[in-house]
Coordinates of C-alpha atoms in Angstrom, one line a residue:
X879 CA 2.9 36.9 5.1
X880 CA 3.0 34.8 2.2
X881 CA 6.2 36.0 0.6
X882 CA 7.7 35.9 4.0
X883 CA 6.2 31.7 3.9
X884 CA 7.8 31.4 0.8
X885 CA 10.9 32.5 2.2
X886 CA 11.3 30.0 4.7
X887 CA 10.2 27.2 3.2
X888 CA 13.0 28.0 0.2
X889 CA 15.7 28.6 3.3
X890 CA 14.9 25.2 4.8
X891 CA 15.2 23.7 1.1
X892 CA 18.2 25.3 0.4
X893 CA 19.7 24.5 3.8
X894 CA 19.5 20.9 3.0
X895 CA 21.5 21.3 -0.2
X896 CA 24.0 23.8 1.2
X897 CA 25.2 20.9 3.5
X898 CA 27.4 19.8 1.3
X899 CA 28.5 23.1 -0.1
X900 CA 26.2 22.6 -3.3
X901 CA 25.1 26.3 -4.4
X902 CA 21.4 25.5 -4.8
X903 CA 19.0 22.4 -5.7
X904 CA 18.9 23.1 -9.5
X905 CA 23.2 22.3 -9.1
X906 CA 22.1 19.4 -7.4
X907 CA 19.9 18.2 -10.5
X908 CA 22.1 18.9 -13.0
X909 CA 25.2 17.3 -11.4
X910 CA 23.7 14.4 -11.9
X911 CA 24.1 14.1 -15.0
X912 CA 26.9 16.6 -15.7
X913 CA 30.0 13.7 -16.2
X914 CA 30.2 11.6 -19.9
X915 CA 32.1 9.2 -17.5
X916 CA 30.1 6.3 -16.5
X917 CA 31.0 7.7 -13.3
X918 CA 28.6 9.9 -11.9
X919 CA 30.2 13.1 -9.9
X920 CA 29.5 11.8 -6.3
X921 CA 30.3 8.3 -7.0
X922 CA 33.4 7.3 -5.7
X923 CA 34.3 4.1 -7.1
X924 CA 34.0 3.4 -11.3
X925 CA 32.1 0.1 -12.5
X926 CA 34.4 -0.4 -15.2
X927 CA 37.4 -0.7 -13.2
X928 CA 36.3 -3.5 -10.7
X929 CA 38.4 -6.2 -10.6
X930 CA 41.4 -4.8 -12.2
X931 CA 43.5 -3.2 -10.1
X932 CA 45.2 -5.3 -7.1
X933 CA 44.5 -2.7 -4.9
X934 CA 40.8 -2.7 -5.1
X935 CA 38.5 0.2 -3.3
X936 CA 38.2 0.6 -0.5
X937 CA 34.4 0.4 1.1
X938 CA 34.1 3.2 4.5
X939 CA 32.1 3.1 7.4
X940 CA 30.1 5.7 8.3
X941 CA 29.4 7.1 12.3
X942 CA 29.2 10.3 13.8
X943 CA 29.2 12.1 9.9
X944 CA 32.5 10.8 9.2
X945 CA 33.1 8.5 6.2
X946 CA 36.5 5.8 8.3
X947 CA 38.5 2.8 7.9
X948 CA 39.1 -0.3 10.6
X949 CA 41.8 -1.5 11.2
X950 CA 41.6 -4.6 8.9
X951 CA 39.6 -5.2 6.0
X952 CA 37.8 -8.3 4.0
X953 CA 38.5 -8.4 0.5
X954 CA 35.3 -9.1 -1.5
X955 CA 36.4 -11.9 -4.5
X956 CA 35.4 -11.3 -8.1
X957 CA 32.1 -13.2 -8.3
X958 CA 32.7 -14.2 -12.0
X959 CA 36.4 -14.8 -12.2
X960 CA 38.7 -16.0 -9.4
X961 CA 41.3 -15.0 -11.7
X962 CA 40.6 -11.7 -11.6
X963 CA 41.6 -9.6 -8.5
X964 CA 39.0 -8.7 -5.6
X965 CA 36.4 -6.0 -7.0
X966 CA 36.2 -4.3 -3.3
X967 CA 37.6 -4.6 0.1
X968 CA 35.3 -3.5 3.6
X969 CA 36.2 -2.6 6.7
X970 CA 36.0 -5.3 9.3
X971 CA 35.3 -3.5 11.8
X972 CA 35.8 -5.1 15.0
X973 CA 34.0 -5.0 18.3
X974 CA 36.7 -3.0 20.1
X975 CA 35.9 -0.7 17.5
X976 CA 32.0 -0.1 17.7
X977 CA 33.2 2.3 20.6
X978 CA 32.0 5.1 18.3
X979 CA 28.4 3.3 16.9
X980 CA 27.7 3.2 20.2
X981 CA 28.3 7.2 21.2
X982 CA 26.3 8.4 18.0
X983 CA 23.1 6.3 19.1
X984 CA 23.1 7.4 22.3
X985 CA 23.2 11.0 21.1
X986 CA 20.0 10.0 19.7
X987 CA 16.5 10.4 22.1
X988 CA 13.3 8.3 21.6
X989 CA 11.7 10.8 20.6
X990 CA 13.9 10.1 17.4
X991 CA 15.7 13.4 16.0
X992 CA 11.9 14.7 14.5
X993 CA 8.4 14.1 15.2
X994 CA 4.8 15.9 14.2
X995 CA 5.9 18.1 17.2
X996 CA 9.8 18.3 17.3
X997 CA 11.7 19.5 14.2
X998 CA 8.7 19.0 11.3
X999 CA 10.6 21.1 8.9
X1000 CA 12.5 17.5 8.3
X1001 CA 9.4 16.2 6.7
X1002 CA 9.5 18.6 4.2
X1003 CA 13.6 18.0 3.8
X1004 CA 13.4 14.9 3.2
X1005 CA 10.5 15.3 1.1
X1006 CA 13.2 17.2 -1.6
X1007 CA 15.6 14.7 -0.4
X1008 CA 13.6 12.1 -1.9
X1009 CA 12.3 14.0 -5.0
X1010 CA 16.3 14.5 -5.6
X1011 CA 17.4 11.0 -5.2
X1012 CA 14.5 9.9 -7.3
X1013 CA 15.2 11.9 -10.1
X1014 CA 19.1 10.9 -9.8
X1015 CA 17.8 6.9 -10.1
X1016 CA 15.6 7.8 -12.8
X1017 CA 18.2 9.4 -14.9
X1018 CA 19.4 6.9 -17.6
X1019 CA 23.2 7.4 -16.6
X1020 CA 23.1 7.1 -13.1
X1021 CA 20.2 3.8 -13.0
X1022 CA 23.1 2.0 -15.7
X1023 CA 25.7 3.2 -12.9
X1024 CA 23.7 1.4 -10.0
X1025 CA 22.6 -1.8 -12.8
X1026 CA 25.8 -2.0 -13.6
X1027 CA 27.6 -2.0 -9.9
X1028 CA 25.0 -4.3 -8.5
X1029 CA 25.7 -6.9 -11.5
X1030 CA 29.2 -6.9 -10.2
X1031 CA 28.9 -8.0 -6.7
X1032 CA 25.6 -10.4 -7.3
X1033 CA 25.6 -11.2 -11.0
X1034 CA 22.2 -10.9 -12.1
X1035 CA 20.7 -10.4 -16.1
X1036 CA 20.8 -6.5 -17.1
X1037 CA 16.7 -6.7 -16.9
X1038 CA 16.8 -8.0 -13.5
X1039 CA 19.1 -5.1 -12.1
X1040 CA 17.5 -2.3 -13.9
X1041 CA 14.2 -3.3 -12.8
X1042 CA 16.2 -3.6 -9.2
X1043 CA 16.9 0.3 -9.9
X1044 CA 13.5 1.4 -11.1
X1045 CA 11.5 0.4 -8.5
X1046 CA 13.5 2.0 -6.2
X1047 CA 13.4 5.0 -8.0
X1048 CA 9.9 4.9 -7.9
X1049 CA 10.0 4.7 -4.4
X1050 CA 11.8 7.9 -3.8
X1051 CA 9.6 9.7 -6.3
X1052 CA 6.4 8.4 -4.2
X1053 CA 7.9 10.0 -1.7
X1054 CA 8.9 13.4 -3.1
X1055 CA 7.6 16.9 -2.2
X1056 CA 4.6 16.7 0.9
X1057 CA 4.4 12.5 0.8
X1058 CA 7.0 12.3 3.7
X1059 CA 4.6 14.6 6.0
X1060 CA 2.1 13.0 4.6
X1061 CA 3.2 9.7 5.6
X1062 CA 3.5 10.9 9.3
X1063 CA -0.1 11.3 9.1
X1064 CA -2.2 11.4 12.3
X1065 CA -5.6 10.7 14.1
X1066 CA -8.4 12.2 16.5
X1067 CA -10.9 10.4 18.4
X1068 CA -13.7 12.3 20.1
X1069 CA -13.6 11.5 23.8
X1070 CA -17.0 10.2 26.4
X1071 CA -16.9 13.8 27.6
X1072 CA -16.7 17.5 27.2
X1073 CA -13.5 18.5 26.5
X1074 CA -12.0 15.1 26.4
X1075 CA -10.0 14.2 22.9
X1076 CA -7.5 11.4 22.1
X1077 CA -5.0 12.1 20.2
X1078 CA -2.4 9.4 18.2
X1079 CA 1.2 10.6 16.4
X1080 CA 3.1 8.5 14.3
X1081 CA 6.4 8.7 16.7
X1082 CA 9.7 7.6 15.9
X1083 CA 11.6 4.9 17.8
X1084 CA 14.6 6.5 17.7
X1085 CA 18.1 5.0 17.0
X1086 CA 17.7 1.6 14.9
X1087 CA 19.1 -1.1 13.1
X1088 CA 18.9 -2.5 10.1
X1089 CA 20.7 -5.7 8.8
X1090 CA 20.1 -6.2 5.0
X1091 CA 20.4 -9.0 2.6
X1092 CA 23.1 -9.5 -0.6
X1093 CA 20.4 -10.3 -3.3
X1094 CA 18.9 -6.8 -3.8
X1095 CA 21.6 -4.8 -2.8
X1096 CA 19.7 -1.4 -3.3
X1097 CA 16.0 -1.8 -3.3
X1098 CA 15.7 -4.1 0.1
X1099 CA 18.2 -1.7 2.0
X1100 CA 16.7 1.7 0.2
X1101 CA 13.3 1.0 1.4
X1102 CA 13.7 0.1 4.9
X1103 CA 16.5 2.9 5.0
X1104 CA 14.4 5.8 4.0
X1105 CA 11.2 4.4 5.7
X1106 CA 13.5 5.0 9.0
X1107 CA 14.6 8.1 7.8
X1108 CA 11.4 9.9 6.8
X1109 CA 9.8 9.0 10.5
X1110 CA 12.7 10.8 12.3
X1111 CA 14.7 7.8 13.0
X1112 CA 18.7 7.7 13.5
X1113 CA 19.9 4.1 11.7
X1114 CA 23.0 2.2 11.6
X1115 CA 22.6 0.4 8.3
X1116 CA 24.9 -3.1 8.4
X1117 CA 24.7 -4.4 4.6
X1118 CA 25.8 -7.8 3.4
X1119 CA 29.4 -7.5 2.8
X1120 CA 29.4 -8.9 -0.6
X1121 CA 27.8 -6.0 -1.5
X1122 CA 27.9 -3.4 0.2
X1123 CA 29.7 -1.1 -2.1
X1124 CA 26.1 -0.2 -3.3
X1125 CA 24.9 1.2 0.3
X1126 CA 27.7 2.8 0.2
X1127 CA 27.7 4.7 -3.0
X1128 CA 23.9 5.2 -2.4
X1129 CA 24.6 6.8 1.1
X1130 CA 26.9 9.3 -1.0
X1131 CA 23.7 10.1 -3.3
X1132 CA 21.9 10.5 -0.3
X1133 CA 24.3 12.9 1.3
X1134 CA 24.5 14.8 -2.1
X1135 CA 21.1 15.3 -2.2
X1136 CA 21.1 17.5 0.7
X1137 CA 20.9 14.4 3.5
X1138 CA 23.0 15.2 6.6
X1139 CA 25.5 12.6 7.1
X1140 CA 24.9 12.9 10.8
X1141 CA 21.5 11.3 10.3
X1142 CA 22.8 7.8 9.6
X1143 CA 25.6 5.5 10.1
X1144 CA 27.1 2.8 8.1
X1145 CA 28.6 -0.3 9.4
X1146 CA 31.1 -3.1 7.7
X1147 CA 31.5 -5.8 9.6
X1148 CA 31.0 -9.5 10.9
X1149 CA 27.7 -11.1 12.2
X1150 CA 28.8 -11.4 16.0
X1151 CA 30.1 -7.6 15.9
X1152 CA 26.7 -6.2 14.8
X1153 CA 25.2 -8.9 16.9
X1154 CA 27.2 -7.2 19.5
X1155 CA 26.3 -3.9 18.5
X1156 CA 22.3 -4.5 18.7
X1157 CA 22.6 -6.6 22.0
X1158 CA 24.3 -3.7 24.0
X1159 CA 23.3 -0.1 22.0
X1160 CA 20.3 1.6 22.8
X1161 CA 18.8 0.1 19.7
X1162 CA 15.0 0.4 20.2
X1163 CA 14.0 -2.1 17.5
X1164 CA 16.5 -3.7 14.7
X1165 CA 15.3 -4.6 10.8
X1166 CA 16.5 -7.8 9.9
X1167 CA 16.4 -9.0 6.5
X1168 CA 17.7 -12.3 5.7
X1169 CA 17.9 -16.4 6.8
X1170 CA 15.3 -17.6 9.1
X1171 CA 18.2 -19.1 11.3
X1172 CA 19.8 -15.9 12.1
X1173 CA 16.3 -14.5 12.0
X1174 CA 15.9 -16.8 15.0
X1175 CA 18.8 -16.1 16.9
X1176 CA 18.2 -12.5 16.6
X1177 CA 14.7 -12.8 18.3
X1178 CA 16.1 -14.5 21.2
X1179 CA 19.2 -12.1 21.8
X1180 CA 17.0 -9.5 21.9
X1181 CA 14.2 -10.2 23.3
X1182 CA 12.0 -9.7 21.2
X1183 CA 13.6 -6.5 19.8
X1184 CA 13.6 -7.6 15.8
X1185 CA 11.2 -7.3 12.8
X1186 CA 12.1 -10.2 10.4
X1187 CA 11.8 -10.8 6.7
X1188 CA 13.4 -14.1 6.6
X1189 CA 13.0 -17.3 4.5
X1190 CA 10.2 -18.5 2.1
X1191 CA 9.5 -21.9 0.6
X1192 CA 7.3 -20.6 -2.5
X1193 CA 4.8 -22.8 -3.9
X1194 CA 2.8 -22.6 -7.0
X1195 CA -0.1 -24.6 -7.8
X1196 CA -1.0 -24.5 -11.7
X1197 CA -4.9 -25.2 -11.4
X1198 CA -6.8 -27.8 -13.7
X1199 CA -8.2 -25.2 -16.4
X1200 CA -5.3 -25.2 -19.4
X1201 CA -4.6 -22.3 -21.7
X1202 CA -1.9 -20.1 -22.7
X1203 CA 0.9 -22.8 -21.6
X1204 CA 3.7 -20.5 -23.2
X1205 CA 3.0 -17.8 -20.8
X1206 CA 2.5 -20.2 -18.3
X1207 CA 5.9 -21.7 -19.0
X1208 CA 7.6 -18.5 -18.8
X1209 CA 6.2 -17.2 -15.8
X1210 CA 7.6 -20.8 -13.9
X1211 CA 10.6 -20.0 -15.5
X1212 CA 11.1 -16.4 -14.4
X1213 CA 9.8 -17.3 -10.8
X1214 CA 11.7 -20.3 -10.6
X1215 CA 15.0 -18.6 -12.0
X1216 CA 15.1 -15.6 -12.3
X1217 CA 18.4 -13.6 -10.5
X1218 CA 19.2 -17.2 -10.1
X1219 CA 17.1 -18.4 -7.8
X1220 CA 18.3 -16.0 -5.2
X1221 CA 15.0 -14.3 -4.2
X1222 CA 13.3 -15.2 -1.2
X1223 CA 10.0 -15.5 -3.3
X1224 CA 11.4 -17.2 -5.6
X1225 CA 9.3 -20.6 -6.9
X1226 CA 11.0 -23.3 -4.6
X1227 CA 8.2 -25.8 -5.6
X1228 CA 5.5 -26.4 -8.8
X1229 CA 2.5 -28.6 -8.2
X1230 CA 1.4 -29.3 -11.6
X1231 CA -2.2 -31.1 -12.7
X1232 CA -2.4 -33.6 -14.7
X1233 CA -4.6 -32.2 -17.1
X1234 CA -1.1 -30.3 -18.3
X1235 CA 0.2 -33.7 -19.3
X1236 CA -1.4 -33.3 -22.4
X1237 CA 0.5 -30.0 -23.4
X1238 CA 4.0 -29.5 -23.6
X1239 CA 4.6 -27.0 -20.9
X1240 CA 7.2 -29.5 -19.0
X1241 CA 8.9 -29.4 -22.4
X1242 CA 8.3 -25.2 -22.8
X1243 CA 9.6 -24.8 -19.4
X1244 CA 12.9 -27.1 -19.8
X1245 CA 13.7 -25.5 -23.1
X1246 CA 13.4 -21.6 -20.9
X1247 CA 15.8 -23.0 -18.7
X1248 CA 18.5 -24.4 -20.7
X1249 CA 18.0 -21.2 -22.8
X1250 CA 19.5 -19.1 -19.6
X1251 CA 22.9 -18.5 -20.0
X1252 CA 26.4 -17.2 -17.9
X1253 CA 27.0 -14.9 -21.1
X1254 CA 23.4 -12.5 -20.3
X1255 CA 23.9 -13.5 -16.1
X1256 CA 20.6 -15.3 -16.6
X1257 CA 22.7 -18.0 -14.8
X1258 CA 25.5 -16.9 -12.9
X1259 CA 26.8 -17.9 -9.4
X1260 CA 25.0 -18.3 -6.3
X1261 CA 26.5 -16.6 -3.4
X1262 CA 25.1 -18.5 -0.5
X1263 CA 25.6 -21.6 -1.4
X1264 CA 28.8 -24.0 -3.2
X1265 CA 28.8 -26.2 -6.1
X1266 CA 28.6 -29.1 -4.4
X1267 CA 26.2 -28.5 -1.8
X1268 CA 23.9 -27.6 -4.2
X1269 CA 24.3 -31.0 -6.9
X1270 CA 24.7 -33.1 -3.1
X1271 CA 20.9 -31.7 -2.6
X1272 CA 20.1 -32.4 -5.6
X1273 CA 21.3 -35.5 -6.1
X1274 CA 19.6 -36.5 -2.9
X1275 CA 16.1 -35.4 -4.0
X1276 CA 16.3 -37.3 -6.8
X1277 CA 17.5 -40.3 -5.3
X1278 CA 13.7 -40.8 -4.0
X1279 CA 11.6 -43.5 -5.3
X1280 CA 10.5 -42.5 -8.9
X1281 CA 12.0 -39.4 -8.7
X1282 CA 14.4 -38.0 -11.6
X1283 CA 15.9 -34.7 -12.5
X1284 CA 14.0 -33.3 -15.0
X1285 CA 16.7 -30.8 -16.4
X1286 CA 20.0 -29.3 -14.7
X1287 CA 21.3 -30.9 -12.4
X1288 CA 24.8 -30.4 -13.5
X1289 CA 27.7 -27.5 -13.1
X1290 CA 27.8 -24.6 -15.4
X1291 CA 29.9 -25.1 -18.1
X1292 CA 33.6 -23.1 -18.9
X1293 CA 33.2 -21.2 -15.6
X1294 CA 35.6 -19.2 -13.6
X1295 CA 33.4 -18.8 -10.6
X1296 CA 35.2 -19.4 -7.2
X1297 CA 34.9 -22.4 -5.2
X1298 CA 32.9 -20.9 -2.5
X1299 CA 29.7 -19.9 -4.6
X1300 CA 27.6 -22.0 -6.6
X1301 CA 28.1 -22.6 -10.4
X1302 CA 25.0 -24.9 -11.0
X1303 CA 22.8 -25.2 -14.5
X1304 CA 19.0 -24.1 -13.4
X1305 CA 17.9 -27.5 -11.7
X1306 CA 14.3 -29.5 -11.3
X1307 CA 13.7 -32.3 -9.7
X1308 CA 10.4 -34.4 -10.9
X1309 CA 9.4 -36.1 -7.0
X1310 CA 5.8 -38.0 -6.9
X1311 CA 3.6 -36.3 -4.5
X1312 CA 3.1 -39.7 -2.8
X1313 CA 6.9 -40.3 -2.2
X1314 CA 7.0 -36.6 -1.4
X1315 CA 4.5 -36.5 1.3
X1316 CA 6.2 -39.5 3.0
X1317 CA 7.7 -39.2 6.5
X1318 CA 11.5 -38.7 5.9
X1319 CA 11.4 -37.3 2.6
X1320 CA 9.3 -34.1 3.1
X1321 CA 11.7 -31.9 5.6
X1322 CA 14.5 -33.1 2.2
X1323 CA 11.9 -31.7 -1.1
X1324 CA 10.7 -28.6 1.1
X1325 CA 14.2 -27.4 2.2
X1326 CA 14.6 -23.9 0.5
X1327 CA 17.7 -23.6 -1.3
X1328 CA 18.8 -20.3 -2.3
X1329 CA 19.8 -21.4 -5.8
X1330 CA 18.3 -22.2 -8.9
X1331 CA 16.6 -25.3 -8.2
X1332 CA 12.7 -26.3 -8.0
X1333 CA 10.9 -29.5 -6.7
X1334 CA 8.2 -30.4 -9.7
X1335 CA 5.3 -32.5 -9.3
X1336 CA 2.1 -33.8 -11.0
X1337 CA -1.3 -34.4 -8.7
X1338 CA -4.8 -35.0 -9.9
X1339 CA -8.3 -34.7 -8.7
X1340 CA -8.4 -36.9 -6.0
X1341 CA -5.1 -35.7 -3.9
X1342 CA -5.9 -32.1 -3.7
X1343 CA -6.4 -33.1 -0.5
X1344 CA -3.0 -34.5 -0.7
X1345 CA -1.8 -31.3 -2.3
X1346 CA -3.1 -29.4 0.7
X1347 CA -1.5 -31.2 2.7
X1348 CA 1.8 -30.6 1.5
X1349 CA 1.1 -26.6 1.5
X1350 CA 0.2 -27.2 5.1
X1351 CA 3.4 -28.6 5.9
X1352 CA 5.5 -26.3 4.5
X1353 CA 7.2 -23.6 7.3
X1354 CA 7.6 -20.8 5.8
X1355 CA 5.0 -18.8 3.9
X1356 CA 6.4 -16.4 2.0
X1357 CA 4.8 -15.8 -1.3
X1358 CA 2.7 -18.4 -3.5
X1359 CA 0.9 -18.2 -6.9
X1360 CA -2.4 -20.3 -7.6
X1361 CA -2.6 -20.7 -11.6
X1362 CA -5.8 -20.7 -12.1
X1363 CA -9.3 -19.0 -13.5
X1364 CA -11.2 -21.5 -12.4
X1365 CA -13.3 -19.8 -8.8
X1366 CA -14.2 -23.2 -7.8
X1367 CA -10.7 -24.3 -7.9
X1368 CA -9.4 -21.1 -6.6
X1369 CA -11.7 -21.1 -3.6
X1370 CA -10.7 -24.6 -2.4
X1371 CA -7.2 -23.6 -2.6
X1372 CA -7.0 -20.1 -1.3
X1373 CA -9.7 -21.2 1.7
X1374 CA -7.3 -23.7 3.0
X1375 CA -3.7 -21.9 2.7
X1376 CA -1.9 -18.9 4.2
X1377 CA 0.5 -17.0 2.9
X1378 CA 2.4 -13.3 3.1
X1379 CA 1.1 -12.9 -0.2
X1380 CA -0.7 -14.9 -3.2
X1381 CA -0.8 -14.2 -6.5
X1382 CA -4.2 -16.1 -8.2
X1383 CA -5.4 -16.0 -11.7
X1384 CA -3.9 -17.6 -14.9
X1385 CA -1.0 -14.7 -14.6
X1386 CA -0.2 -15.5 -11.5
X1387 CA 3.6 -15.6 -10.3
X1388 CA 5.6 -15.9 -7.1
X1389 CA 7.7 -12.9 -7.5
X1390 CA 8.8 -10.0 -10.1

């Protein structure tokens, strides 16, 4: 009995792999790593020639296990050079064209295509599936293939990409071998009687949606892609179009790895035609990652129907106990800046106590900034947001009373970033918490700009209260960091303020 167990479970392994016509897993692993191009095997677009050929590649859509065109397509601009020609084009797919999307989720039941009683031999697929994928993202060639192809559709510093690639290859290995069955976990509860238990499942919804961001163009869609996946979910994945050559190239990992294509689909297109899409499929519940506006309209057209990851304005408060103002400094820096300032927990605004007047970490953090560069993509474009709506904000914070920009402020020098992104120097504005808190200036210094740009401003003992205040105020809690060793402090702080999540201690930090 137990050779005849071992033979089944190695037939369901090997079924997964033999998909795609790959002889067995161990072909699978070395494939990986098999090319000296910087072009792995299943990729099917190369880095190094984006942006160089005027007729760039050609992003597909995904439905029923078929990799097609639309009819038209939007070409994606270089986000670097507008001299350069377009590093992708999409399909923009139109609604008389969704005929399809809408077929392959009503193929799918809500009782989702597994469950803990319908088809468990999935869990353990995509258990491999996973324990494949990770290893792929964990290989040295294939995490500088995915670094270096998310650099070119949202410029970001080598660091921040390849940390972009790691933690989603840590992901999939959390996930390899029995974790997916694992995850599907479920509970008993003795009942009030003889013979009387309750039972609970983890079930599926079924056929889903999930609309992803542009600023992590593999770990944000990755996670809530597999998540889906591993429960026994069908999704339709709609990624940002800026960047949604990644999904796309990671969808073809996926599918090398032994995934089915039938088990997803893939969608270029236009707000209103996904909109469309999620408004009249049988979508049981859509992901939605991304502005709180859309995040808004979303809820309403569907009733409901949405989970929402949408804006943050971060704050950090650095505490009155002073030490280690370097680290300090670079942590504000990083949070502030970092993937130039487009992370929803990035640090939109620093309060600062006076007792830090004394040191020279305004100076420390001014010379980080100025030290970021468009060489290194430390600063870069900003894909949300122009030029000039950026330096009008600006220039409008710092047109309060005793307000002045501290450093930035300007547009990056001997650029050749198009017109519609951003091009700014990182940016902070010095506001006094009194002209801050007034009336009509608030809603203006806690606006969240999705650029490199921070408020900064000094409080003492007696406006914590003022401080609080402000943190009160402020919409949307995302993240926040509290700087600070002191407990007292901490406690006053943390006791009075909500927040997704809070980093506290002398470490603390807004994002990664």
């Amino acid at each position: 009995k137990n050779t005849e167990s071992k033979d089944l479970l190695n037939t369901m392994l090997q079924s997964a792999a033999l998909r795609r016509g790959v002889k067995s897993l161990d072909a699978i692993s070395r494939s990986f790593t098999r090319s000296l191009s910087s072009k792995p095997v299943w990729a099917t677009i190369d880095v190094d020639e984006m942006g160089k050929s005027p007729t760039p590649y050609a992003v597909s859509n995904l439905v029923g296990g078929e990799w097609k065109k639309a009819k038209s397509e939007i070409l994606i601009p270089h986000p670097l050079d507008k001299t350069q020609h377009s590093i992708f084009s999409v399909p923009d797919t139109d609604i008389s064209e969704l005929e399809p999307y809408f077929k392959s989720m009503r193929k799918v039941p809500k009782s989702g295509v597994h469950n803990p009683l319908k088809n468990p031999h999935r869990y353990v697929d995509y258990g491999e599936i996973s324990r494949l994928a990770g290893a792929a993202l964990s290989d040295e060639k294939v995490a500088e293939y995915f670094a270096n192809l998310i650099m070119n559709c949202v410029p970001k510093s080598k660091w921040q990409a390849l940390g972009e690639v790691k933690v989603t290859a840590d992901f999939l290995n959390n996930f390899a071998g029995d974790n997916v069955r694992r995850l599907a976990k479920s509970f008993g509860v003795p009942g009030d009687h003889y013979g009387q238990f309750s039972q609970g499942y983890r079930w599926p919804y079924g056929p889903v949606g999930l609309v992803t961001p542009f600023n992590f163009p593999l770990e944000i869609p990755v996670l809530q892609l597999m998540g889906a996946l591993y429960m026994g979910n069908k999704p339709v994945l709609k990624p940002s179009e800026q960047v949604s050559v990644v999904m796309e190239q990671f969808v073809r990992l996926l599918i090398h790895c032994g995934m089915d294509p039938n088990d997803l689909d893939l969608l270029n297109c236009r707000g209103p035609v996904v909109e469309e899409l999620i408004v009249k499929s049988p979508l049981r519940v859509t992901q939605f990652t991304g502005s709180s506006k859309v995040a808004e309209h979303l809820s309403r057209a569907t009733n409901g129907k949405v989970k929402i990851e949408d804006a943050g304005f971060d704050w950090k408060v650095i505490g009155p106990d002073v030490a280690h103002v370097d680290y300090v400094a670079w942590q504000c820096d990083q949070d502030a800046y970092a993937t130039i300032g487009q992370k929803c927990s990035a640090q939109s605004i620093c309060f600062i106590h006076e007792n830090w007047k004394s040191t020279n970490l305004l100076a420390k953090m001014k010379e980080n900034a100025e030290a970021r560069s468009l060489s290194d993509l430390t600063a870069g474009p900003t894909l949300t947001h122009t030029t000039k709506q950026i330096l009008d904000h600006t220039n409008s914070v710092a047109a309060i009373e005793g307000a002045e920009i501290l450093w930035g402020g300007k547009e990056l020098e001997n650029h050749s970033i198009p017109e519609i992104y951003g091009a700014v120097e990182p940016t902070a504005v010095f506001v006094p918490l009194e002209e801050m808190m007034k009336e009509d200036n608030f809603p203006l210094c806690s606006k969240e700009l999705f650029a490199p740009f921070q408020v900064v401003t000094i409080y003492d003992d007696d406006s914590i209260d003022l401080v609080l205040d402000a943190l009160e105020k402020i919409s949307h809690h995302l993240t926040a960091a509290l700087v600070s060793n002191d407990l007292e402090f901490q406690s006053r702080i943390l006791s009075s303020t909500v927040n997704g999540t809070t980093y506290v201690g002398r470490r603390a930090r807004t994002t990664g």
